[in-house]
Coordinates of C-alpha atoms in Angstrom, one line a residue:
I20 CA 23.8 47.5 -27.4
E21 CA 20.2 46.6 -27.3
L22 CA 18.2 44.4 -24.7
K23 CA 15.1 42.8 -26.6
S24 CA 13.0 40.0 -25.5
G25 CA 15.3 38.9 -22.7
M26 CA 18.3 38.9 -25.0
L27 CA 21.3 41.5 -24.4
N28 CA 22.8 41.9 -28.1
I29 CA 26.2 43.5 -28.7
F30 CA 26.7 44.4 -32.4
L31 CA 30.5 45.8 -33.0
K32 CA 31.3 46.5 -36.8
A33 CA 34.7 47.8 -37.6
G34 CA 35.5 48.3 -41.1
I35 CA 34.1 45.0 -42.8
V36 CA 34.5 42.9 -39.6
F37 CA 31.2 42.2 -37.7
T38 CA 31.2 40.6 -34.4
Q39 CA 28.1 39.7 -32.3
V40 CA 27.6 38.9 -28.7
D41 CA 24.3 37.2 -27.4
L42 CA 23.8 37.0 -23.8
W43 CA 20.5 35.3 -22.5
L44 CA 18.9 36.9 -19.6
G45 CA 15.3 35.8 -19.8
L46 CA 13.5 37.7 -17.4
S47 CA 15.9 37.8 -14.6
Y48 CA 16.5 41.4 -14.9
C49 CA 13.1 42.2 -14.4
D50 CA 12.8 42.0 -10.7
G51 CA 12.4 46.0 -9.7
K52 CA 16.3 46.1 -8.9
W53 CA 19.1 47.8 -10.4
N54 CA 21.3 45.5 -13.1
K55 CA 24.9 46.3 -13.8
V56 CA 25.7 45.8 -17.2
T57 CA 29.4 45.8 -18.6
V58 CA 30.5 45.8 -22.2
N59 CA 34.2 45.3 -22.5
K60 CA 36.7 44.9 -25.8
E61 CA 40.1 43.7 -24.9
G62 CA 42.2 42.8 -27.9
S63 CA 40.3 40.3 -29.9
V64 CA 37.7 39.6 -27.1
V65 CA 34.3 41.2 -26.8
S66 CA 32.4 40.6 -23.7
A67 CA 29.2 41.3 -22.2
S68 CA 27.9 40.8 -18.7
V69 CA 24.8 41.5 -16.5
N70 CA 25.1 40.9 -12.8
E71 CA 26.6 37.4 -12.4
L72 CA 25.9 36.4 -16.0
R73 CA 28.5 36.7 -18.9
E74 CA 28.9 35.9 -22.4
Q75 CA 31.9 36.6 -25.0
M76 CA 33.0 36.2 -28.4
L77 CA 36.4 36.6 -30.5
E78 CA 36.9 38.9 -33.1
P79 CA 38.0 37.3 -36.5
H80 CA 40.6 40.2 -37.1
V81 CA 41.9 42.6 -34.1
Q82 CA 41.1 46.1 -34.6
E83 CA 41.7 49.1 -32.6
L84 CA 38.4 50.7 -31.5
N85 CA 38.6 54.4 -31.6
V86 CA 35.6 56.4 -30.8
N87 CA 35.5 59.9 -32.1
S88 CA 32.0 60.6 -32.7
P89 CA 28.9 61.3 -30.5
V90 CA 27.8 58.4 -28.3
Y91 CA 24.0 58.0 -28.2
V92 CA 22.2 56.5 -25.2
G93 CA 18.9 55.1 -25.2
G94 CA 18.5 55.5 -28.9
I95 CA 19.7 57.4 -32.0
P96 CA 18.2 60.1 -34.3
P97 CA 16.3 58.7 -37.6
A98 CA 18.9 60.4 -39.6
I99 CA 21.8 58.5 -38.2
Q100 CA 19.8 55.3 -38.2
N101 CA 19.2 55.4 -41.9
F102 CA 22.9 54.8 -42.3
Y103 CA 23.2 51.7 -40.3
K104 CA 20.1 49.6 -41.3
E105 CA 21.9 46.2 -41.3
L106 CA 21.9 46.6 -37.4
A107 CA 18.1 46.6 -37.5
L108 CA 17.8 49.0 -34.6
E109 CA 14.8 49.1 -32.5
Q110 CA 13.1 51.7 -30.7
G111 CA 14.6 53.9 -27.9
F112 CA 15.2 52.5 -24.5
G113 CA 12.4 52.6 -21.9
G114 CA 13.5 52.5 -18.3
C115 CA 15.9 53.8 -16.0
M116 CA 19.9 54.6 -16.1
K117 CA 22.2 55.6 -13.8
D118 CA 26.2 55.6 -13.3
V119 CA 27.2 55.6 -16.8
K120 CA 30.9 55.6 -17.2
F121 CA 33.7 54.7 -19.6
T122 CA 37.1 53.1 -19.5
R123 CA 38.7 56.5 -19.2
G124 CA 37.2 59.0 -16.8
A125 CA 34.7 59.0 -14.0
V126 CA 31.0 58.6 -13.8
V127 CA 29.1 60.5 -16.3
N128 CA 26.4 62.9 -15.3
L129 CA 23.9 62.5 -18.1
A130 CA 22.0 65.5 -17.4
S131 CA 25.0 67.8 -17.5
V132 CA 26.8 66.5 -20.7
S133 CA 23.7 65.8 -22.9
S134 CA 23.9 67.9 -26.1
S135 CA 20.2 67.0 -26.9
A136 CA 17.8 65.0 -24.9
V137 CA 14.2 63.8 -26.4
R138 CA 11.6 62.5 -24.1
V139 CA 14.0 61.8 -21.2
N140 CA 13.2 62.3 -17.5
L141 CA 16.6 63.0 -15.8
D142 CA 15.3 62.9 -12.1
G143 CA 15.6 59.3 -12.1
C144 CA 13.1 56.2 -12.4
L145 CA 9.5 56.9 -13.3
S146 CA 8.2 54.4 -11.1
T147 CA 9.3 51.7 -8.9
D148 CA 6.8 48.8 -9.8
S149 CA 8.9 47.4 -12.8
A150 CA 8.9 44.0 -10.8
V151 CA 5.2 43.8 -11.3
N152 CA 5.0 45.5 -15.1
C153 CA 8.2 43.7 -16.2
R154 CA 7.1 40.0 -15.5
G155 CA 6.1 37.6 -18.1
N156 CA 6.5 34.2 -17.4
D157 CA 3.0 34.6 -15.3
S158 CA 1.4 36.7 -18.0
I159 CA -2.3 36.3 -18.7
L160 CA -4.5 35.5 -21.6
L161 CA -6.1 38.7 -23.0
Y162 CA -7.8 37.5 -25.9
Q163 CA -8.5 34.0 -27.9
G164 CA -10.0 34.0 -31.2
K165 CA -9.5 34.7 -35.0
E166 CA -9.7 38.5 -35.0
Q167 CA -6.5 40.6 -35.3
S168 CA -6.9 43.2 -32.8
V169 CA -8.2 43.9 -29.4
Y170 CA -8.8 46.7 -27.1
E171 CA -7.8 46.2 -23.3
S172 CA -9.0 48.5 -20.6
G173 CA -8.4 48.9 -16.9
L174 CA -4.7 49.6 -17.3
Q175 CA -2.5 51.9 -15.3
P176 CA -1.6 55.4 -16.6
F177 CA 2.2 55.8 -18.1
T178 CA 3.0 52.3 -17.5
E179 CA 4.8 49.7 -19.5
Y180 CA 3.2 46.3 -20.5
L181 CA 4.6 43.3 -22.3
Y182 CA 2.5 41.6 -25.2
R183 CA 3.2 38.9 -27.4
V184 CA 0.8 36.7 -29.9
V185 CA 0.7 33.1 -30.3
A186 CA -0.4 32.0 -33.5
S187 CA -1.8 28.2 -33.7
N188 CA -2.9 25.8 -36.2
E189 CA -3.6 21.9 -36.3
G190 CA 0.3 21.9 -36.9
G191 CA 1.1 23.4 -33.5
S192 CA 1.8 27.0 -32.4
L193 CA 4.5 29.6 -32.2
S194 CA 4.7 32.6 -30.0
S195 CA 6.0 35.9 -31.1
A196 CA 8.6 38.2 -29.5
W197 CA 7.6 40.5 -26.6
T198 CA 6.5 43.9 -27.5
R199 CA 6.8 46.8 -25.2
V200 CA 4.0 49.3 -25.0
R201 CA 3.4 52.3 -22.7
T202 CA 0.2 53.8 -21.7
R203 CA -0.3 57.5 -22.2
E204 CA 0.2 59.8 -19.2
S205 CA -2.7 60.7 -16.8
V206 CA -3.6 64.4 -16.2
P207 CA -1.6 65.6 -13.2
Q208 CA -3.1 65.3 -9.8
N209 CA -2.6 67.5 -6.5
V210 CA -0.6 70.5 -8.1
P211 CA 0.7 72.3 -5.0
T212 CA 0.1 76.1 -4.4
P213 CA 3.3 78.3 -5.3
S214 CA 5.5 78.3 -2.2
R215 CA 6.9 81.9 -2.5
V216 CA 6.2 85.0 -4.6
H217 CA 8.6 87.9 -4.6
S218 CA 8.3 91.2 -6.4
I219 CA 11.2 92.1 -8.8
N220 CA 9.3 95.6 -9.3
G221 CA 5.8 96.9 -10.1
Y222 CA 5.6 94.8 -13.2
S223 CA 6.9 91.6 -12.9
I224 CA 7.3 89.0 -9.8
E225 CA 9.5 85.7 -9.4
V226 CA 7.4 82.6 -8.2
T227 CA 8.8 79.6 -6.6
W228 CA 7.2 76.2 -6.2
D229 CA 7.8 72.6 -5.4
K230 CA 7.7 69.8 -7.8
P231 CA 4.4 68.1 -7.7
A232 CA 4.0 64.6 -6.1
G233 CA 2.4 61.8 -7.4
V234 CA 2.5 62.9 -11.1
I235 CA 2.1 59.9 -13.4
G236 CA 4.3 60.6 -16.5
V237 CA 6.5 63.3 -17.6
I238 CA 5.7 66.9 -16.8
E239 CA 5.9 68.7 -20.2
K240 CA 5.6 72.2 -18.9
Y241 CA 4.6 74.8 -16.1
I242 CA 2.3 77.5 -16.5
L243 CA 2.4 80.7 -14.1
K244 CA -1.0 82.6 -14.0
A245 CA -2.0 86.0 -12.2
Y246 CA -5.5 87.0 -11.3
E247 CA -6.6 90.2 -10.0
E248 CA -8.2 89.8 -6.4
D249 CA -11.8 90.5 -6.8
G250 CA -11.6 90.5 -10.6
P251 CA -12.7 88.3 -13.3
S252 CA -11.8 84.6 -13.4
V253 CA -9.6 85.2 -16.5
P254 CA -5.8 85.6 -15.7
I255 CA -4.3 89.2 -16.5
T256 CA -1.1 87.4 -17.6
S257 CA 0.4 84.1 -17.6
A258 CA 3.7 82.7 -18.6
E259 CA 4.7 79.0 -19.8
L260 CA 7.9 77.4 -18.8
A261 CA 9.0 74.5 -20.9
D262 CA 12.1 73.7 -18.9
T263 CA 10.6 71.4 -16.2
S264 CA 13.8 71.0 -14.4
M265 CA 13.5 74.5 -12.8
F266 CA 11.1 75.4 -9.9
T267 CA 11.5 79.1 -10.1
G268 CA 9.9 81.4 -12.9
I269 CA 9.3 85.1 -14.1
L270 CA 5.8 86.5 -14.5
T271 CA 5.8 89.8 -16.4
G272 CA 2.9 92.0 -17.9
L273 CA 1.6 92.8 -14.2
H274 CA 0.4 96.5 -12.9
P275 CA 2.0 98.2 -10.0
F276 CA 0.1 98.8 -6.7
T277 CA -2.3 95.8 -7.4
N278 CA -3.4 92.8 -5.6
Y279 CA -2.9 89.5 -7.5
A280 CA -3.5 85.8 -6.9
V281 CA -0.9 83.5 -8.3
T282 CA -1.5 80.0 -9.3
L283 CA 0.4 77.1 -10.7
T284 CA -0.4 74.9 -13.6
A285 CA 1.2 71.4 -14.3
C286 CA 0.9 70.0 -17.8
T287 CA 1.6 66.4 -19.0
L288 CA 0.4 64.8 -22.9
G289 CA -2.5 63.6 -20.9
G290 CA -3.8 67.4 -20.0
C291 CA -3.1 70.4 -17.3
T292 CA -4.4 70.7 -14.0
E293 CA -4.3 74.3 -11.9
S294 CA -3.5 74.6 -8.3
L295 CA -6.7 74.6 -6.2
H296 CA -5.5 77.6 -4.2
A297 CA -3.5 80.6 -5.1
L298 CA -0.7 82.8 -3.4
N299 CA -1.4 86.6 -2.8
I300 CA 0.9 89.4 -3.5
S301 CA 0.6 92.9 -3.8
T302 CA 2.9 94.8 -6.5
P303 CA 4.9 97.8 -5.4
Q304 CA 4.1 101.2 -6.3
E305 CA 5.9 102.7 -9.6
A306 CA 6.2 106.2 -11.0
P307 CA 3.0 107.7 -12.4
E308 CA 2.3 107.4 -16.2
D309 CA 0.2 109.5 -18.5
V310 CA 0.2 112.5 -16.5
Q311 CA -2.2 115.1 -17.6
S312 CA -1.2 118.9 -18.9
P313 CA -2.5 121.5 -16.8
T314 CA -5.5 123.6 -18.1
A315 CA -6.2 127.4 -17.4
I316 CA -8.9 130.0 -16.8
S317 CA -7.8 133.3 -17.9
F318 CA -8.5 136.5 -16.0
P319 CA -7.0 140.1 -16.2
T320 CA -3.9 139.7 -13.9
S321 CA -4.3 135.9 -12.9
L322 CA -4.6 132.5 -14.2
L323 CA -6.6 129.5 -12.6
M324 CA -4.4 126.7 -13.1
S325 CA -6.3 123.1 -12.7
W326 CA -5.2 119.4 -13.7
S327 CA -6.4 115.9 -13.4
P328 CA -4.8 112.9 -11.8
P329 CA -2.7 110.6 -13.9
K330 CA -4.5 108.3 -15.9
T331 CA -2.1 105.6 -14.5
P332 CA -1.2 106.7 -11.1
N333 CA 0.7 103.3 -10.3
G334 CA 0.4 104.1 -6.5
I335 CA -0.7 107.0 -4.2
I336 CA -0.1 110.1 -5.4
T337 CA 1.6 112.2 -2.8
Q338 CA 2.6 115.2 -4.5
Y339 CA 2.1 117.4 -7.6
T340 CA 4.7 120.2 -8.8
L341 CA 3.6 122.9 -10.9
Y342 CA 6.2 124.6 -13.5
M343 CA 6.1 127.9 -15.1
N344 CA 8.8 128.6 -17.7
G345 CA 10.9 125.9 -16.2
V346 CA 10.4 127.2 -12.6
P347 CA 8.6 125.2 -10.0
I348 CA 5.7 127.7 -8.4
Y349 CA 3.6 125.3 -6.7
L350 CA 4.1 121.9 -4.6
G351 CA 1.3 120.0 -2.8
N352 CA -1.5 117.4 -3.2
G353 CA -4.1 119.9 -4.8
T354 CA -5.2 119.9 -8.1
K355 CA -5.7 123.7 -8.3
Y356 CA -3.4 126.9 -8.3
V357 CA -3.9 130.6 -8.9
V358 CA -1.0 132.4 -10.6
K359 CA -1.2 136.1 -9.8

């Protein structure tokens, strides 16, 4: 099933029998509204309808259609495409789909049943201005001359445009089919500050954020960054999150009992933008690390024991315990003790 240059084409190959249904739409579907497409096979009749338009063909020999393989929506992998070169399949679908359903069963939730998806935004339409960008009858003349290439500027980012070439000579002129071209994404704008930061322990935090508004294009990944307050402008740790359907992430590699400023970065193929402001958080205390062994100064009948604070206190030290032969002999917050 393909939609190309205003024509909805249905190709049905069952064994050696090949049936094709062509439904001419023109640019009637380029109105910025949803269009209902139905493809049906009942007995020998293969039909296609879009809104109020309908076309059908009769199969030369009636054969039952049993589908026992994966169903590809919007395009097929190159490895599969090589097996069906006679269909002359085009590039993947550009646009929006919803309420996909088959004869048997309810509406299919594409986001939940997809085994793999490539360059797909499952949140819905990328833009609502298709009525403007999908026109063609009132297309403008971009170039006239003998050159075979032209550069056009001033276009909108991540927007689909239609182009065609008209070749002319003394005998007349002929137009090519329309070609769809999409401009690249722009760098995200107005990336929000994380909405919530929660400490899991002294070494990791959970960060929650809202989806950036007004992003023109598909967000490829999010990046969480943590900076020490009053520290260098280089983040202490960061985490890249490729699942852009999730708006919660875990940031690890932090230090206990430390103040951090957490930011969110959103990336498209056009580049990355970090939130202008940060959300502050203080990690909780954890048990001390790198506790130093005591040292002793010897006297005839006593020992002066002393010790240094832990190299990594991970908080405020409230008590030291000194052991002699496995028995505690001192509890307190001092760093010296005389054993008599």
